[in-house]
Amino acid sequence: DTGVSQNPRHKITKRGQNVTFRCDPISEHNRLYWYRQTLGQGPEFLTYFQNEAQLEKSRLLSDRFSAERPKGSFSTLEIQRTEQGDSAMYLCASLMTGETQYFGPGTRLLVL
Amino acid sequence: DQQVKQNSPSLSVQEGRISILNCDYTNSMFDYFLWYKKYPAEGPTFLISISSIKDKNEDGRFTVFLNKSAKHLSLHIVPSQPGDSAVYFCAARSSGSNYKLTFGKGTLLTVNP
């Protein structure tokens, strides 16, 4: 399978704990995006990488959130001191040239 | 301020008939539009896209129409099939925006057998 993959698919955690999600983009794609989707809403942009450089962060990305993309391959999104409001589906997408972003299956986070 | 709006939260159609999903946008800088389909607990799947230099793009049963003057686009599915039942998201981006997408809230399409 050469699509975008995300792990874990589901995560349940207690408030105050740290969590980390991983995204493996399509191998030749140099652009990688993180989005968050809450119930009844469309996905909202969080951050963008071109190769290993994080070039844009949304104001939605509080200082409890950090993302990395070492060596321009996979990416991780870490949330520190989780809050109940962080419960959402976290989506990763990748893009090479052209205009189509391809999404992974998402990681559903539930903060108790 | 919602820049991409899908004003119909849900739509129900009979199998074999046409489904028309609508989307409006407010940002005149948007120059590329995409439709994604999403099943519960899965990521969005790309369906079809259109550049602002075109007014129509067709791919099999799916056609997207763009009316730039009205800042409106629509997705037509003909004929509709029960497997098309899903949430459909309209998304847009502008040149120079790092290709990041702005999504509407989605429309739940139900195709009844």
PDB file of C-alpha atoms in Angstrom, chain B residues 4-5 18 23 25 35-36 38 41 52 55 64-65 74 78 83 87 95 97 111:
ATOM      1  CA  VAL B   4     -16.056  27.907   2.508  1.00  0.00           C
ATOM      2  CA  LYS B   5     -19.702  27.181   3.190  1.00  0.00           C
ATOM      3  CA  ILE B  18     -28.938  12.956  -9.626  1.00  0.00           C
ATOM      4  CA  CYS B  23     -20.604  24.963  -1.984  1.00  0.00           C
ATOM      5  CA  TYR B  25     -16.894  30.593  -0.926  1.00  0.00           C
ATOM      6  CA  TRP B  35     -14.289  17.663  -3.420  1.00  0.00           C
ATOM      7  CA  TYR B  36     -13.549  14.927  -0.914  1.00  0.00           C
ATOM      8  CA  LYS B  38     -15.478  10.779   3.798  1.00  0.00           C
ATOM      9  CA  ALA B  41     -13.643   6.818  11.040  1.00  0.00           C
ATOM     10  CA  SER B  52     -10.515  28.571 -11.386  1.00  0.00           C
ATOM     11  CA  ASP B  55     -16.029  26.136 -15.350  1.00  0.00           C
ATOM     12  CA  VAL B  64     -17.952  19.722 -10.772  1.00  0.00           C
ATOM     13  CA  PHE B  65     -19.219  23.099 -11.956  1.00  0.00           C
ATOM     14  CA  SER B  74     -21.461  22.273  -7.218  1.00  0.00           C
ATOM     15  CA  VAL B  78     -25.201  10.867 -11.881  1.00  0.00           C
ATOM     16  CA  GLY B  83     -22.280   3.327  -2.109  1.00  0.00           C
ATOM     17  CA  VAL B  87     -20.092  13.016   3.921  1.00  0.00           C
ATOM     18  CA  SER B  95      -1.935  30.346  -4.877  1.00  0.00           C
ATOM     19  CA  SER B  97      -0.883  29.575   0.423  1.00  0.00           C
ATOM     20  CA  VAL B 111     -28.671   7.472  -1.405  1.00  0.00           C
TER      21      VAL B 111
END
